[in-house]
XYZ file of C-alpha atoms in Angstrom:
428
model
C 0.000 0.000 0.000
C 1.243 3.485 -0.943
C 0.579 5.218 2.433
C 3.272 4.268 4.880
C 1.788 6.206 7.677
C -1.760 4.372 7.888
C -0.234 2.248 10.719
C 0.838 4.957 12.438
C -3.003 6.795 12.929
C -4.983 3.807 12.496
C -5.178 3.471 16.210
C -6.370 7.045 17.318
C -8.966 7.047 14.180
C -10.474 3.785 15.428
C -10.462 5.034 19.211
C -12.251 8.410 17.446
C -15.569 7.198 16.177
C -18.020 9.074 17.557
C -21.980 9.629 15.630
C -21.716 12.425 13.397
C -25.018 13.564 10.992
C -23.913 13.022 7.357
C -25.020 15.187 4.696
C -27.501 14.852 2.163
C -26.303 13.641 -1.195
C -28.759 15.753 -3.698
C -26.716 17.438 -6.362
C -26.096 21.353 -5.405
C -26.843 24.134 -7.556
C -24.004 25.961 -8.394
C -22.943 29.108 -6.550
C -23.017 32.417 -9.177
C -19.742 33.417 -7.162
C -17.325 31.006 -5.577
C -15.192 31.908 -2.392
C -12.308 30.048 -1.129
C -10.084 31.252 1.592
C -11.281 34.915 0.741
C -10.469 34.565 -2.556
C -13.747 34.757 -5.086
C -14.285 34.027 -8.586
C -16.826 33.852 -10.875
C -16.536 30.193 -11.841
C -18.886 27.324 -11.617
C -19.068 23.810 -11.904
C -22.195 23.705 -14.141
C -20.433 24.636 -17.333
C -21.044 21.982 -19.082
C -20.813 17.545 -19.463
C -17.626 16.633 -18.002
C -14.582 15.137 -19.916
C -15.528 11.664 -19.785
C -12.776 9.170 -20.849
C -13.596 6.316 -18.995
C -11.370 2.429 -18.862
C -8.255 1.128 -17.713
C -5.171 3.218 -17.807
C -1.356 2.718 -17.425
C 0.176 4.274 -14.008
C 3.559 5.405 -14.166
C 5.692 3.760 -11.091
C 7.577 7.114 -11.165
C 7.362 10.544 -9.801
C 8.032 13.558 -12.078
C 10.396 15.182 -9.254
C 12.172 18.677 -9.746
C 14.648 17.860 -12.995
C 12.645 15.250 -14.634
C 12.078 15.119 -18.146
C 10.107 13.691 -20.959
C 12.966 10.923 -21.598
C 12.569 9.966 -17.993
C 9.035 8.503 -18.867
C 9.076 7.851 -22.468
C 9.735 4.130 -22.490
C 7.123 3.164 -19.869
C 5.179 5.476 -21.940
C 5.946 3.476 -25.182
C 4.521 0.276 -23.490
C 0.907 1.434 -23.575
C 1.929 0.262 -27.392
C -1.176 -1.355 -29.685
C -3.998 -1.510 -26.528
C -6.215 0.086 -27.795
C -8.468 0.171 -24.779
C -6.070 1.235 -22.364
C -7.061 4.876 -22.768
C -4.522 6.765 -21.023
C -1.537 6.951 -18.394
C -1.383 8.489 -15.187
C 1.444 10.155 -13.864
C 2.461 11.300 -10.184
C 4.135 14.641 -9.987
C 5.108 17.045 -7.033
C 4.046 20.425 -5.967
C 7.949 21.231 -5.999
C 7.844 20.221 -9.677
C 5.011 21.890 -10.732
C 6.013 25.678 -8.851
C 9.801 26.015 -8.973
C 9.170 29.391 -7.709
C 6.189 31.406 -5.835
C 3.523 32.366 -8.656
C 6.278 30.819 -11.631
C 4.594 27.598 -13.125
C 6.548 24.762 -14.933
C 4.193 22.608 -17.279
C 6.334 21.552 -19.516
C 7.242 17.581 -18.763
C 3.158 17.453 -18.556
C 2.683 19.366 -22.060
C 5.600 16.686 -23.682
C 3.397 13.725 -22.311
C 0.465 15.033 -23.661
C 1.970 15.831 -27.653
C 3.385 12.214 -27.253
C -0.390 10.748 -25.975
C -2.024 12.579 -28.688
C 0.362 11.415 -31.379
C 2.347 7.889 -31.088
C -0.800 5.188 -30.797
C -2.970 3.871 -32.756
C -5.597 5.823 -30.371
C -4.954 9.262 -28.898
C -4.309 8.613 -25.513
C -5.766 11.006 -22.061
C -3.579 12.154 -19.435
C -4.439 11.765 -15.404
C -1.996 13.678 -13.198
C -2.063 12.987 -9.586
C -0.362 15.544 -7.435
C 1.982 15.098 -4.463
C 2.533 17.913 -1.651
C 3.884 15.568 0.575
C 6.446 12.738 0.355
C 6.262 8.887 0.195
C 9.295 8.841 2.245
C 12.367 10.417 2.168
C 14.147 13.555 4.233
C 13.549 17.013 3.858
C 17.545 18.781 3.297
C 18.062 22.870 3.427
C 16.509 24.208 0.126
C 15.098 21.151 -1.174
C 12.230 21.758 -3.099
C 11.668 18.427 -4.472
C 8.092 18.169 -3.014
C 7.549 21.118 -1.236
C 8.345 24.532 -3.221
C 11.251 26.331 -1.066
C 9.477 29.676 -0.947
C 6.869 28.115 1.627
C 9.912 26.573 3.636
C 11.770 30.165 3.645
C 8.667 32.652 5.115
C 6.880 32.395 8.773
C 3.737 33.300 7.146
C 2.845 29.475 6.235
C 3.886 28.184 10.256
C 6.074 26.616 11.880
C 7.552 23.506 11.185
C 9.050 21.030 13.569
C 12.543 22.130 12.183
C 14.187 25.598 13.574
C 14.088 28.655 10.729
C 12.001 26.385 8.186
C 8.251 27.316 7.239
C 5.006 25.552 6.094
C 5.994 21.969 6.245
C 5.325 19.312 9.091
C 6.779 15.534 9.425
C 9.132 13.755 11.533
C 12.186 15.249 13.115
C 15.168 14.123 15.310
C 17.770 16.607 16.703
C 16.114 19.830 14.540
C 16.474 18.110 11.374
C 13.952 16.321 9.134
C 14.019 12.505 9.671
C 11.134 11.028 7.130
C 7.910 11.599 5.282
C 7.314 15.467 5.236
C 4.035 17.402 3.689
C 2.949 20.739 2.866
C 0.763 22.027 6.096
C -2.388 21.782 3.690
C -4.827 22.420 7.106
C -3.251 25.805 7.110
C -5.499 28.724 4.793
C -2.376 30.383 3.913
C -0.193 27.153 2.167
C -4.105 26.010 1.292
C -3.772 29.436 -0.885
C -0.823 28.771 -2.287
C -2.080 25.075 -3.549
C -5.028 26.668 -5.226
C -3.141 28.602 -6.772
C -1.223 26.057 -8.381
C -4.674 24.348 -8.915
C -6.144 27.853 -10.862
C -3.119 27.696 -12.724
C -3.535 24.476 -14.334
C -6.664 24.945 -14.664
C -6.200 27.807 -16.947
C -3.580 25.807 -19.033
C -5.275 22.172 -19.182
C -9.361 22.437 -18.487
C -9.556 23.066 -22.160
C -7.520 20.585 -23.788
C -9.946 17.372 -24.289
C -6.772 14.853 -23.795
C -6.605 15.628 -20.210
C -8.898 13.490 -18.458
C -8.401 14.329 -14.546
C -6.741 15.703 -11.693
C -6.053 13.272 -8.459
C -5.112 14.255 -5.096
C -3.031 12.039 -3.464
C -4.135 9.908 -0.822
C -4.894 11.561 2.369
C -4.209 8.893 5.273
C -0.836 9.808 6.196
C 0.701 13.584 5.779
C -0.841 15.885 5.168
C -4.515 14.369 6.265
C -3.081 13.207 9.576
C -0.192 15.369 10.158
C 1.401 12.657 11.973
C 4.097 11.131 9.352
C 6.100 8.404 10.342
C 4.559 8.628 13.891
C 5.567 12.101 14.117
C 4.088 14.593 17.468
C 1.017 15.859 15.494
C 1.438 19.319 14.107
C -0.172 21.945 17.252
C -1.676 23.655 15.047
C -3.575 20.913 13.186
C -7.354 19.187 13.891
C -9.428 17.591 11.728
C -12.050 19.865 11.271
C -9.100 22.226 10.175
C -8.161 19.980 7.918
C -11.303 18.998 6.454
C -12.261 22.538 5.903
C -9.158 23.030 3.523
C -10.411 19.955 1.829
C -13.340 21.428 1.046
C -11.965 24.544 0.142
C -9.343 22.886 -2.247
C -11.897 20.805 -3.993
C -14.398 24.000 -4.082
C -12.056 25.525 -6.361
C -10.414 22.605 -7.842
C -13.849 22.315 -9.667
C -14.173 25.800 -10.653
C -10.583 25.740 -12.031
C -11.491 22.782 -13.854
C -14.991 23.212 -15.055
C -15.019 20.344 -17.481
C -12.279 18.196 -16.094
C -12.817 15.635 -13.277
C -11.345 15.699 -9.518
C -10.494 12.807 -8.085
C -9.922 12.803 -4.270
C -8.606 9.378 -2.684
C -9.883 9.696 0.822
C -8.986 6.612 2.108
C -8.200 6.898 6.232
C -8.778 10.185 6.665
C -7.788 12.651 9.288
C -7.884 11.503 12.629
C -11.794 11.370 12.881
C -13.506 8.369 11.192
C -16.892 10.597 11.318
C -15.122 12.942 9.283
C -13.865 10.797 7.094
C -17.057 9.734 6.173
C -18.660 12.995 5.954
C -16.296 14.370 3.584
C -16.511 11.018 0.759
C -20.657 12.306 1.354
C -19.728 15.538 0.411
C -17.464 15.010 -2.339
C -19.807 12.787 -4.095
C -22.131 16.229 -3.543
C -20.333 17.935 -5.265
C -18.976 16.003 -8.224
C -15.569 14.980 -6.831
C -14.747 11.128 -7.847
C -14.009 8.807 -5.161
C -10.424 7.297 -5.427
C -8.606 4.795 -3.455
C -4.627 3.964 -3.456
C -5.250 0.056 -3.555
C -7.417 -2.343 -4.896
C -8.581 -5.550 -3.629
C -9.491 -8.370 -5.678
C -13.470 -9.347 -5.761
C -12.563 -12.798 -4.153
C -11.993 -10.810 -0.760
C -15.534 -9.152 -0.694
C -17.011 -12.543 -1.775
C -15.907 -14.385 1.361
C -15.633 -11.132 4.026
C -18.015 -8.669 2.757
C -17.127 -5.138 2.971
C -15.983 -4.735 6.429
C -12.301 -4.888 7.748
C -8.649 -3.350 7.666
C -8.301 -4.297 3.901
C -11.068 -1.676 2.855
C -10.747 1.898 4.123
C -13.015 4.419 5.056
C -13.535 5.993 2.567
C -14.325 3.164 0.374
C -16.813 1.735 2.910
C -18.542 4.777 3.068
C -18.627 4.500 -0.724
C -20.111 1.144 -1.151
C -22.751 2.421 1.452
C -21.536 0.254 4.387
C -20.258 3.026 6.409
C -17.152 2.131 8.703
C -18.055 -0.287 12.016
C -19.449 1.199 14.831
C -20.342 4.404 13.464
C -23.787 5.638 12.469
C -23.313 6.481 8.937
C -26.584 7.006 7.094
C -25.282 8.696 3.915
C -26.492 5.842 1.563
C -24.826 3.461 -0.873
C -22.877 6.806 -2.941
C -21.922 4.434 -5.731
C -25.917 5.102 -7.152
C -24.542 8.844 -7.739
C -20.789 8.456 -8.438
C -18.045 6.316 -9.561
C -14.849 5.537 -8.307
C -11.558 5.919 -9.954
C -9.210 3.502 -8.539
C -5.371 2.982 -8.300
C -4.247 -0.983 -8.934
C -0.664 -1.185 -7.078
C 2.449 -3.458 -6.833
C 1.442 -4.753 -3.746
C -2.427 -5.501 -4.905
C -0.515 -7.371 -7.551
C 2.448 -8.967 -5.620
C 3.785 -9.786 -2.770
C 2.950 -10.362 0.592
C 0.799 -7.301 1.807
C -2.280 -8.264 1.499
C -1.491 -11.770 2.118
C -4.233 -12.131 5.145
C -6.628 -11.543 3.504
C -5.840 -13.517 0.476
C -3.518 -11.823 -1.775
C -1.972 -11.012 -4.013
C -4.742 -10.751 -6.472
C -4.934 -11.572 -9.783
C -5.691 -8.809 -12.701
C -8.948 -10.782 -12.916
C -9.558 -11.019 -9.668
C -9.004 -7.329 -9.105
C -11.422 -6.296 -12.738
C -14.098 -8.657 -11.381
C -13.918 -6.131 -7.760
C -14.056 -3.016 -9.970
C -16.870 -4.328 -12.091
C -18.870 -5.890 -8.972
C -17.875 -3.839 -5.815
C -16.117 -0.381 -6.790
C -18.309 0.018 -9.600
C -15.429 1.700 -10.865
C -14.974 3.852 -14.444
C -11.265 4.911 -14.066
C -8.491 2.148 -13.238
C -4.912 3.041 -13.029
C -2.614 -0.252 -13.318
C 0.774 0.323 -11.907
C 3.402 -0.543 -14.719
C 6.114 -2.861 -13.654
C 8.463 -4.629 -15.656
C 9.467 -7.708 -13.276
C 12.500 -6.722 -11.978
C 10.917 -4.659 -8.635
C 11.534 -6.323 -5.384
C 8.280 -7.601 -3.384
C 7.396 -7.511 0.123
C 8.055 -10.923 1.437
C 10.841 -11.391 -0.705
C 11.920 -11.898 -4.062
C 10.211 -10.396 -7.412
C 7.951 -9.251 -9.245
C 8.904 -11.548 -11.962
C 9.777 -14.727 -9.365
C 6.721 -13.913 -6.859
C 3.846 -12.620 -9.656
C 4.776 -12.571 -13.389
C 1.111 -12.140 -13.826
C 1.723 -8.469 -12.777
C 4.487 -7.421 -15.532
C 3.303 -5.143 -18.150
C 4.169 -7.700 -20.399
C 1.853 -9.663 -19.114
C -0.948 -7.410 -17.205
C -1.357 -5.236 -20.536
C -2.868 -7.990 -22.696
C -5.534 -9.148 -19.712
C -6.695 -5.625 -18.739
C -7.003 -4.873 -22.664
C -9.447 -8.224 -23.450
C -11.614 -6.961 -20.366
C -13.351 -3.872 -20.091
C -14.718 -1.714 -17.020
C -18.397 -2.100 -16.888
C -19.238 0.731 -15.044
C -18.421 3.661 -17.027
C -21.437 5.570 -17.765
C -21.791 9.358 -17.328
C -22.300 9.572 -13.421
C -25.471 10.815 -11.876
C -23.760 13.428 -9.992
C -21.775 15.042 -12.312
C -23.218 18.294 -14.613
C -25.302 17.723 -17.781
């Protein structure tokens, strides 16, 4: 699984469930002015059908990083070859990346994957970009703006960090000195700001162009949804109703940046409160935002366990209308109004993750869960090509050959996603 801090606040979400009135799940009409943060515009999200590209895409296992070019992703690229219904690729890329400095925006690696989508297959081919203002791992060194732009780091008016003269980050420390995972401090308005603004941005440059499909937002169960990386002292300064307001905020104007280009949020554990977890997948599907999820399970799990259990997060349960244990969720089965675009990763595929629970999972396995239980219209397949170490040992091409491109491509190609009509929720 991609978040290595679920383990971490697992235990104080499932000590946190308390009853909490969800919120109705009738489509909104749209606002004639929208207001984030203090900051208003005139846009809407009723401008029109949505971009709708729906079926099984190709993820990059790469991060477009500070530096990174077009050649860096060209030959994974190149393996989406003759399938003709694998629509698209999805790439990760950080905030770093994207804003080299404050206000000065760096598209370029993105524009180069799009001429080559449009151009070198049989098919033109749609871009998903998933964005990263926090790290999978990894240390955060003096005026390294690999995932968090530097100009946030260098000026008090984003907040402390747990580090002495450094600015709008949080994540572990030891001795003054980062020590792991880091993110942006999203729960604060001001760095919130400075992420729409990078949203408006692309907006303006890509909510025109019919070849890009979506915008993701990176999984929020570890930093900066929890603000307790690595098992990091939680940032003072952060709660979850903080935190859930900037949510809301960023996906407010996410939509009205991107009036015809879908938002996918992957709100898997949450932040700290599983009521609020919850509540915000209600409200997303309210207004328009796709469900996502960083793994997915194969359908033979749900067959024999149902939809309860570690294996499906809160999010998701809240999506399929189960609502998490011991809570009184009453927001409904949400996949009647939306549908979920889901992430397929190395360890869904191999290796010994979700081994308890029957994995790893087979491609077929995993299409027959999108089809039955996720209802899903988007799937991004991790590409590997055999050589990648799995957990447990050994890899990808010794543990689960079944999960090389070489061999996942031609399976995912010969069977379609069934669920990809134009969802209920979304603008005519």
């Amino acid at each position: 699984m991609r978040s290595k801090w679920m383990a971490a606040v697992l235990g104080a979400m499932l000590s946190g469930v308390v009853a909490m009135q969800a919120r109705a799940t009738s489509q909104p009409a749209a606002p004639p002015q929208l207001c984030v943060n203090n900051h208003c515009s005139s846009g809407s999200t009723a401008n029109g059908p949505i971009k709708w590209n729906p079926g099984h895409y190709m993820a990059s296992n790469g991060v477009i990083y500070p530096g990174k070019t077009l050649a860096n992703f060209e030959a994974e690229m190149q393996d989406i070859g003759t399938f003709d219904n694998v629509v698209g690729y999805r790439v990760f890329i950080t905030w770093g990346a994207l804003e080299p400095a404050k206000g000065r925006y760096d598209f370029s690696v993105l524009d180069a994957m799009l001429a080559l989508l449009k151009t070198r297959f049989n098919k033109p081919k749609h871009l998903v970009v998933a964005l990263l203002p926090a790290s999978f791992g990894g240390q955060l060194g003096n005026n390294d703006g690999k995932v968090v732009p530097v100009y946030l780091q260098q000026d008090s008016a984003y907040g402390p960090s747990p580090t002495p003269g450094m600015y709008g980050w949080w994540g572990a420390s030891s001795h003054g000195v980062s020590s792991s995972a880091y993110s942006a401090a999203l729960w604060r308005p001001a760095v919130m700001n400075r992420f729409i603004a990078l949203l408006q941005a692309m907006g303006a440059h890509y909510n025109s162009d019919p070849n890009f499909e979506a915008v993701m937002f990176q999984e929020d169960s570890g930093p900066p949804g929890a603000a307790t990386p690595k098992g990091a002292p939680q940032a003072p300064d952060y709660s979850s109703a903080a935190m859930v307001a900037q949510y809301e905020a960023m996906m407010t104007a996410a939509t009205a940046a991107f009036p015809n280009t879908s938002f996918v949020m992957e709100n898997t554990w949450g932040t700290n409160s599983v009521p609020d977890t919850e509540n915000l997948e209600v409200w997303m599907v309210k207004n328009r935002i796709a469900p996502g999820s960083a793994d997915t399970i194969g359908q033979s799990v749900f067959d024999k366990y149902g939809f309860n259990g570690l294996f499906l997060n809160f999010g998701m349960q809240t999506y399929v209308g189960a609502g998490v244990a011991g809570s009184n969720y009453t927001g409904g089965d949400l996949r009647l109004q939306a549908h979920a675009m889901m992430d397929v990763e190395a360890d869904d595929l191999a290796g010994a993750y979700f081994g308890r629970w029957g994995g790893p999972f087979s491609a077929l396995d995993v299409i027959n869960a999108l089809n039955q239980t996720y209802q899903a219209s988007h799937a991004f397949w991790t590409r590997l090509i055999g050589t990648e170490p799995v957990r447990g040992g050994g890899t990808v091409n010794s543990e689960a050959p079944g999960a090389r491109w070489s061999n996942l491509g031609p399976v995912i190609n010969a069977h379609p996603l069934l669920h990809t009509d134009y969802p209920p929720n979304y603008p005519k």
